[in-house]
Amino acid sequence: MKERKAIIIGAGPAGLTAALEMLNKTDIKPIIYEAESDVGGISKTIDYKGNKMDIGGHRFFSKSDRIMRWWLNIMPVQGAPAIDDIKLNRNVRLSGEPEAPDPEKVDNVMLARNRLSRILYQRRFFDYPVSLNVKTFSNLGLWRIIKISLSFTKVSFFPVRPEKTLEDFFINRFGRELYLTFFKDYTEKVWGTSCREIKPDWGAQRIKGLSISAVISHALKSFFSKDSSISQKKTETSLIEQFLYPKSGPGQMWKRVAEVIEEKGGRLYLNHTVTGIRHNSYKIKEVQVENKDTGQIVTQKADYFFSSMPVKKLIQAMNDGIPENVSKVAQGLLYRDFITVGLLLKSLKIRNDTKIKTINDIVPDQWIYIQERDVKVGRIQIFNNWSPYMVKDEKTVWLGLEYFCNEFDQLWNKPDEEFAEFAIDEMVRIGIIEANNVIDYKVVRMLNVYPAYFGSYDRFDVIRNFTDKFENLFLIGRTGMHRYNNQDHSMLTAITAVENIVNNVNSKDNIWAVNTEEEYHEHR
């Protein structure tokens, strides 16, 4: 019997999940083509002189039981304390499973981490999401608290209808004053355009359950009891207090998945770009692939095709036979690109003013959201606090400064040295560091990280209606669906697509339905 094959374009979480699901549930052999030199997509981990960078920050948390089981089947939870747990005499949720790994002895292990993110606004720290406590009220001041309260009360009675923009979405959930204080500037840094130009879909996907009412409810519930389970199913996603994290960053998970795929007979080709897709009668026949190292071009036939490449590039690669309206919408799809500056420091200028103990008493945050208008940096990651094993020397502090930009704009085109100097100046200006404490830096650029909810996005249904007609083509993942999915949602799109093949389901509706429900279900 002829061997069935599937071509998977992209070795990010969606592509690798699809490949492993096929190997576990079907007789289909996956062939993966990845344009980059490593797997993981934006979930990769970059190693710079022993210091590891998580591009974008990835908490391993999902309310989908199947995703939690999927992750833990690849990488089990720690059964003994990590090095920082030991040194700080910190209680940590350990696996109760026999033979659970010790992170001090083995690498293939998930750490259980407590979550802390804060906002820097007017050079003061606020909890993220904003919490109702004495410090928040003190930092904001009485007059602003009154304005926030009145603003929220007003919108509770007179919401913006219809909700046409992301600004409308934020105002309806938080009131205009809180939106202007904590959401507007950061969001416009991310997208490079006004919240009035962005569709509300982004908010509906990313923070659909978060509002002032949800924050108040969470605060009251936390006063009496806390959900100590890793799944935290009763907690809004934005309010979770703990998560899992691979010992050496998210890329460790996806490298291990890639190894398992190859062990099971799948094939993975790095530095290979799909440049052409031949199709006929709404069926994909073969792809044209270029080896970026040698320039050699080959064609590969298969029975099924999974794409997590940017939709714009997918339509371009399909060449002839594309309706004019589909091509036009595809050309109008926009993306936001991303630059991370890894900054290695002797110490930070900001001090730990919390009761949370840390190694060398650095601030305990994983992320700091920068809501300051006089700098372009959007977020700061403190890699030490994601995992102590991300930093080669525990006496140093390893930061990731996150910038949002467009390819070939002024930020993107800065040479690495100039960009690092620019980033250091911004950190000094907002009081995070002192310049003489900088040891080293690393600049990493990533394209097409954020699919934009403007441009021709409001006509995306034209593309979906076209691609859904191809019975053997499956669009999966964040860039593959032009949807700002979390890692777990991207995985679920891949799992659902494979299950459709197994169950002979021709409709793609259940794939597009992932992460559109108001509440989590098994398939979220």
Coordinates of C-alpha atoms in Angstrom, one line a residue, residues 75-419:
M75 CA 8.5 17.1 29.9
P76 CA 7.3 16.1 33.5
V77 CA 7.0 18.5 36.4
Q78 CA 9.9 18.7 38.9
G79 CA 9.9 16.3 41.8
A80 CA 12.6 18.1 43.7
P81 CA 13.4 21.8 44.3
A82 CA 15.3 23.9 41.7
I83 CA 18.5 25.7 42.7
D84 CA 16.7 28.9 43.6
D85 CA 14.0 27.0 45.5
I86 CA 16.8 25.4 47.6
K87 CA 18.8 28.6 48.2
L88 CA 15.7 30.6 49.2
N89 CA 14.2 27.8 51.2
R90 CA 11.1 28.3 49.1
N91 CA 8.0 26.1 49.1
V92 CA 7.2 25.0 45.6
R93 CA 4.5 22.7 44.2
L94 CA 6.3 19.5 43.4
S95 CA 5.1 16.5 41.3
G96 CA 3.7 13.7 43.4
E97 CA 4.6 11.2 40.7
P98 CA 7.2 8.5 41.5
E99 CA 10.4 9.0 39.6
A100 CA 9.6 12.7 39.1
P101 CA 12.8 14.4 37.9
D102 CA 15.2 16.5 39.9
P103 CA 16.1 19.7 38.0
E104 CA 19.5 19.7 39.7
K105 CA 20.2 16.3 38.1
V106 CA 18.4 16.2 34.8
D107 CA 17.5 18.7 32.1
N108 CA 14.2 17.3 30.7
V109 CA 11.9 18.8 33.4
M110 CA 9.2 21.5 33.9
L111 CA 9.6 23.9 36.7
A112 CA 6.6 25.2 38.7
R113 CA 6.9 28.9 38.9
N114 CA 5.0 31.7 40.7
R115 CA 3.8 34.4 38.4
L116 CA 4.5 38.1 38.9
S117 CA 4.2 40.8 36.3
R118 CA 4.0 44.5 37.0
I119 CA 3.5 47.8 35.1
L120 CA 5.9 50.7 35.3
Y121 CA 3.9 53.9 35.0
Q122 CA 5.1 57.3 36.0
R123 CA 8.2 55.5 37.4
R124 CA 6.1 53.6 39.9
F125 CA 5.2 49.9 40.0
F126 CA 1.6 48.6 39.6
D127 CA 0.4 45.0 39.7
Y128 CA -0.4 43.5 36.3
P129 CA -3.3 43.1 35.8
V130 CA -4.1 46.1 38.0
S131 CA -5.1 44.8 41.5
L132 CA -7.2 46.5 44.2
N133 CA -4.7 47.1 47.0
V134 CA -3.4 50.0 49.1
K135 CA -0.3 50.5 46.9
T136 CA -2.4 50.8 43.8
F137 CA -4.6 53.5 45.4
S138 CA -1.6 55.2 46.9
N139 CA 0.3 55.3 43.5
L140 CA -2.7 56.6 41.6
G141 CA -3.8 59.2 44.1
L142 CA -7.3 60.1 45.3
W143 CA -8.3 62.3 42.3
R144 CA -7.4 59.7 39.7
I145 CA -9.1 57.0 41.7
I146 CA -12.3 59.1 41.7
K147 CA -12.0 59.7 37.9
I148 CA -11.5 55.9 37.3
S149 CA -14.5 55.1 39.5
L150 CA -16.8 57.6 37.8
S151 CA -15.6 56.6 34.4
F152 CA -16.3 52.9 35.0
T153 CA -19.7 53.7 36.5
K154 CA -20.6 55.7 33.5
V155 CA -19.7 53.0 31.0
S156 CA -21.5 50.4 33.1
F157 CA -24.7 52.2 32.4
F158 CA -23.9 53.6 29.0
P159 CA -21.5 51.2 27.2
V160 CA -20.1 52.0 23.7
R161 CA -22.4 50.4 21.2
P162 CA -21.7 49.1 18.7
E163 CA -18.2 48.0 19.7
K164 CA -16.3 48.7 16.6
T165 CA -12.7 49.2 17.7
L166 CA -10.2 48.0 20.3
E167 CA -10.6 51.3 22.1
D168 CA -14.3 50.6 22.4
F169 CA -13.5 47.1 23.8
F170 CA -11.2 48.5 26.5
I171 CA -13.5 51.3 27.5
N172 CA -16.4 49.0 27.9
R173 CA -14.5 46.8 30.3
F174 CA -12.4 49.3 32.2
G175 CA -13.9 52.7 31.6
R176 CA -12.2 55.5 29.7
E177 CA -9.9 56.7 32.5
L178 CA -8.4 53.3 33.3
Y179 CA -8.0 52.6 29.6
L180 CA -6.0 55.9 29.1
T181 CA -3.9 55.1 32.2
F182 CA -2.9 51.5 31.7
F183 CA -3.9 50.2 28.2
K184 CA -3.7 52.9 25.5
D185 CA 0.0 53.7 25.3
Y186 CA 1.3 50.1 25.7
T187 CA -1.2 48.7 23.2
E188 CA -0.2 51.4 20.6
K189 CA 3.5 50.6 21.2
V190 CA 2.7 47.0 20.3
W191 CA 0.8 47.7 17.1
G192 CA 2.2 51.0 16.0
T193 CA -1.2 52.5 15.3
S194 CA -4.1 54.0 17.2
C195 CA -6.5 51.7 19.2
R196 CA -9.2 53.3 17.1
E197 CA -7.8 51.7 14.0
I198 CA -7.7 48.1 15.4
K199 CA -10.6 45.7 15.4
P200 CA -11.9 44.6 18.8
D201 CA -11.2 40.9 17.9
W202 CA -7.7 41.2 19.4
G203 CA -9.1 42.1 22.8
A204 CA -11.8 39.4 22.5
Q205 CA -9.1 36.8 22.0
R206 CA -6.5 38.0 24.5
I207 CA -8.4 39.4 27.4
K208 CA -12.0 38.4 26.8
G209 CA -12.6 37.5 30.5
L210 CA -10.8 40.4 32.1
S211 CA -12.6 43.5 33.3
I212 CA -12.8 45.5 36.5
S213 CA -15.6 43.2 37.6
A214 CA -13.3 40.2 37.1
V215 CA -10.5 41.8 39.0
I216 CA -12.8 42.7 42.0
S217 CA -14.2 39.1 42.0
H218 CA -10.7 37.6 41.8
A219 CA -9.6 39.8 44.7
L220 CA -12.5 38.8 46.9
K221 CA -12.1 35.1 46.1
S222 CA -8.3 35.3 46.8
F223 CA -9.0 36.8 50.2
F224 CA -10.7 33.7 51.3
S225 CA -9.0 31.0 49.3
K226 CA -6.6 30.4 46.4
D227 CA -6.7 27.9 43.6
S228 CA -3.4 26.1 44.1
S229 CA -3.8 23.7 41.1
I230 CA -1.6 24.2 38.1
S231 CA -4.7 24.2 35.8
Q232 CA -6.4 27.0 37.8
K233 CA -9.6 26.4 35.8
K234 CA -11.6 28.8 37.9
T235 CA -9.2 31.7 37.3
E236 CA -9.3 34.1 34.4
T237 CA -6.2 33.4 32.3
S238 CA -4.8 36.9 32.8
L239 CA -5.0 36.4 36.6
I240 CA -3.2 33.1 37.0
E241 CA -0.7 33.0 39.8
Q242 CA 1.5 30.1 38.8
F243 CA 2.6 28.3 35.6
L244 CA 5.0 25.6 34.3
Y245 CA 8.2 26.4 32.5
P246 CA 10.9 24.2 30.9
K247 CA 14.2 24.3 32.8
S248 CA 16.0 25.9 29.8
G249 CA 13.2 27.8 28.2
P250 CA 10.4 27.0 25.8
G251 CA 12.7 26.1 23.0
Q252 CA 13.8 23.1 25.1
M253 CA 10.3 21.7 24.8
W254 CA 10.1 22.1 21.0
K255 CA 13.6 20.7 20.4
R256 CA 12.6 17.6 22.4
V257 CA 9.4 17.3 20.4
A258 CA 11.4 17.5 17.2
E259 CA 13.7 14.7 18.4
V260 CA 10.7 12.5 19.2
I261 CA 9.2 13.2 15.7
E262 CA 12.5 12.1 14.1
E263 CA 12.7 9.1 16.4
K264 CA 9.2 8.0 15.2
G265 CA 10.1 8.3 11.5
G266 CA 9.1 11.9 10.7
R267 CA 11.5 14.1 8.7
L268 CA 12.5 17.6 9.5
Y269 CA 14.4 19.9 7.2
L270 CA 15.7 23.2 8.6
N271 CA 16.7 26.2 6.4
H272 CA 14.2 25.1 3.8
T273 CA 11.7 27.6 2.4
V274 CA 8.5 26.7 0.5
T275 CA 8.5 28.9 -2.6
G276 CA 5.7 27.4 -4.7
I277 CA 2.5 25.5 -4.1
R278 CA 0.9 23.7 -7.1
H279 CA -2.8 23.1 -6.9
N280 CA -5.7 22.0 -9.1
S281 CA -9.4 21.7 -8.6
Y282 CA -9.1 22.8 -5.0
K283 CA -6.6 20.2 -4.1
I284 CA -2.9 20.8 -3.3
K285 CA -0.7 18.6 -5.4
E286 CA 2.9 19.4 -4.4
V287 CA 5.2 22.1 -3.0
Q288 CA 8.4 23.6 -4.4
V289 CA 11.1 23.9 -1.7
E290 CA 14.4 25.7 -1.7
N291 CA 17.3 24.7 0.4
K292 CA 18.6 28.1 1.7
D293 CA 22.1 26.6 2.3
T294 CA 22.7 25.2 -1.2
G295 CA 20.1 27.0 -3.3
Q296 CA 18.8 23.6 -4.6
I297 CA 15.1 23.5 -5.4
V298 CA 13.1 20.3 -5.1
T299 CA 9.4 19.4 -5.4
Q300 CA 7.6 17.2 -2.9
K301 CA 4.2 15.5 -3.4
A302 CA 2.0 14.6 -0.4
D303 CA -1.6 13.7 0.5
Y304 CA -2.1 16.5 3.1
F305 CA -0.6 20.0 3.6
F306 CA -0.4 21.9 6.8
S307 CA 0.6 25.6 6.7
S308 CA 1.7 27.7 9.6
M309 CA 3.6 30.2 7.3
P310 CA 2.2 33.7 7.1
V311 CA -1.1 33.7 5.2
K312 CA 0.2 36.5 2.9
K313 CA 3.2 34.3 1.8
L314 CA 1.0 31.2 1.5
I315 CA -1.3 32.9 -1.0
Q316 CA 1.8 34.3 -2.9
A317 CA 3.3 30.8 -3.1
M318 CA 0.1 29.4 -4.6
N319 CA 0.8 31.5 -7.7
D320 CA -1.6 31.0 -10.6
G321 CA -5.3 30.4 -10.2
I322 CA -5.8 32.7 -7.2
P323 CA -8.9 34.9 -7.5
E324 CA -8.1 38.6 -7.7
N325 CA -10.0 39.4 -4.5
V326 CA -8.1 36.8 -2.5
S327 CA -4.8 38.1 -3.7
K328 CA -5.8 41.6 -2.9
V329 CA -6.8 40.8 0.7
A330 CA -3.7 38.7 1.2
Q331 CA -1.5 41.6 0.1
G332 CA -3.2 43.9 2.6
L333 CA -2.6 41.7 5.6
L334 CA -0.1 43.3 8.0
Y335 CA 2.2 42.0 10.7
R336 CA 4.1 43.6 13.5
D337 CA 7.7 42.6 13.9
F338 CA 9.8 42.2 17.1
I339 CA 13.2 43.0 18.4
T340 CA 14.6 41.6 21.7
V341 CA 17.8 43.1 23.2
G342 CA 19.4 40.7 25.7
L343 CA 21.2 42.8 28.3
L344 CA 23.6 41.2 30.7
L345 CA 24.2 43.2 33.9
K346 CA 26.2 43.2 37.1
S347 CA 23.1 44.5 38.9
L348 CA 19.9 46.5 38.5
K349 CA 19.3 50.0 39.8
I350 CA 15.6 49.2 40.8
R351 CA 15.3 47.5 44.2
N352 CA 13.1 44.7 45.3
D353 CA 10.4 46.4 47.4
T354 CA 8.3 43.3 47.7
K355 CA 8.2 40.6 50.3
I356 CA 9.2 38.0 47.7
K357 CA 12.6 36.6 48.2
T358 CA 14.9 36.3 45.1
I359 CA 18.5 35.3 44.4
N360 CA 20.6 38.5 45.0
D361 CA 17.4 40.2 46.0
I362 CA 16.6 41.3 42.4
V363 CA 13.1 42.4 41.6
P364 CA 10.9 39.2 41.4
D365 CA 9.0 40.0 38.1
Q366 CA 9.1 37.8 35.0
W367 CA 7.8 40.7 33.0
I368 CA 7.6 44.5 33.5
Y369 CA 5.2 46.3 31.2
I370 CA 6.6 49.7 30.3
Q371 CA 3.7 52.2 30.2
E372 CA 6.0 55.2 30.0
R373 CA 5.5 57.5 27.0
D374 CA 9.1 58.8 26.8
V375 CA 10.6 55.4 25.8
K376 CA 9.9 52.9 23.0
V377 CA 10.6 49.7 24.9
G378 CA 7.4 47.8 25.5
R379 CA 8.3 45.1 28.0
I380 CA 11.2 43.9 30.0
Q381 CA 11.8 40.2 30.8
I382 CA 13.9 39.2 33.7
F383 CA 15.1 35.8 32.6
N384 CA 16.5 34.9 36.1
N385 CA 12.9 34.8 37.3
W386 CA 11.6 32.5 34.6
S387 CA 14.2 29.9 35.4
P388 CA 17.5 30.2 37.3
Y389 CA 19.0 27.9 34.6
M390 CA 18.5 30.6 31.9
V391 CA 21.5 32.5 33.4
K392 CA 25.0 31.3 33.2
D393 CA 26.2 33.2 36.3
E394 CA 23.7 33.7 39.0
K395 CA 25.5 36.8 40.2
T396 CA 24.5 38.6 37.0
V397 CA 21.1 39.8 35.8
W398 CA 19.9 38.8 32.3
L399 CA 17.2 41.1 30.8
G400 CA 15.2 40.9 27.6
L401 CA 14.1 44.3 26.4
E402 CA 11.2 44.0 23.9
Y403 CA 10.6 46.4 21.1
F404 CA 7.7 46.3 18.6
C405 CA 8.4 47.6 15.1
N406 CA 7.9 47.1 11.4
E407 CA 10.4 45.5 9.0
F408 CA 12.7 48.1 7.5
D409 CA 11.5 51.0 9.7
Q410 CA 14.0 53.1 11.7
L411 CA 14.2 50.8 14.7
W412 CA 14.6 47.7 12.6
N413 CA 17.4 49.2 10.6
K414 CA 19.6 50.3 13.5
P415 CA 22.9 48.3 13.6
D416 CA 23.1 46.0 16.6
E417 CA 25.6 48.2 18.5
E418 CA 23.6 51.4 17.9
F419 CA 20.4 49.6 18.9

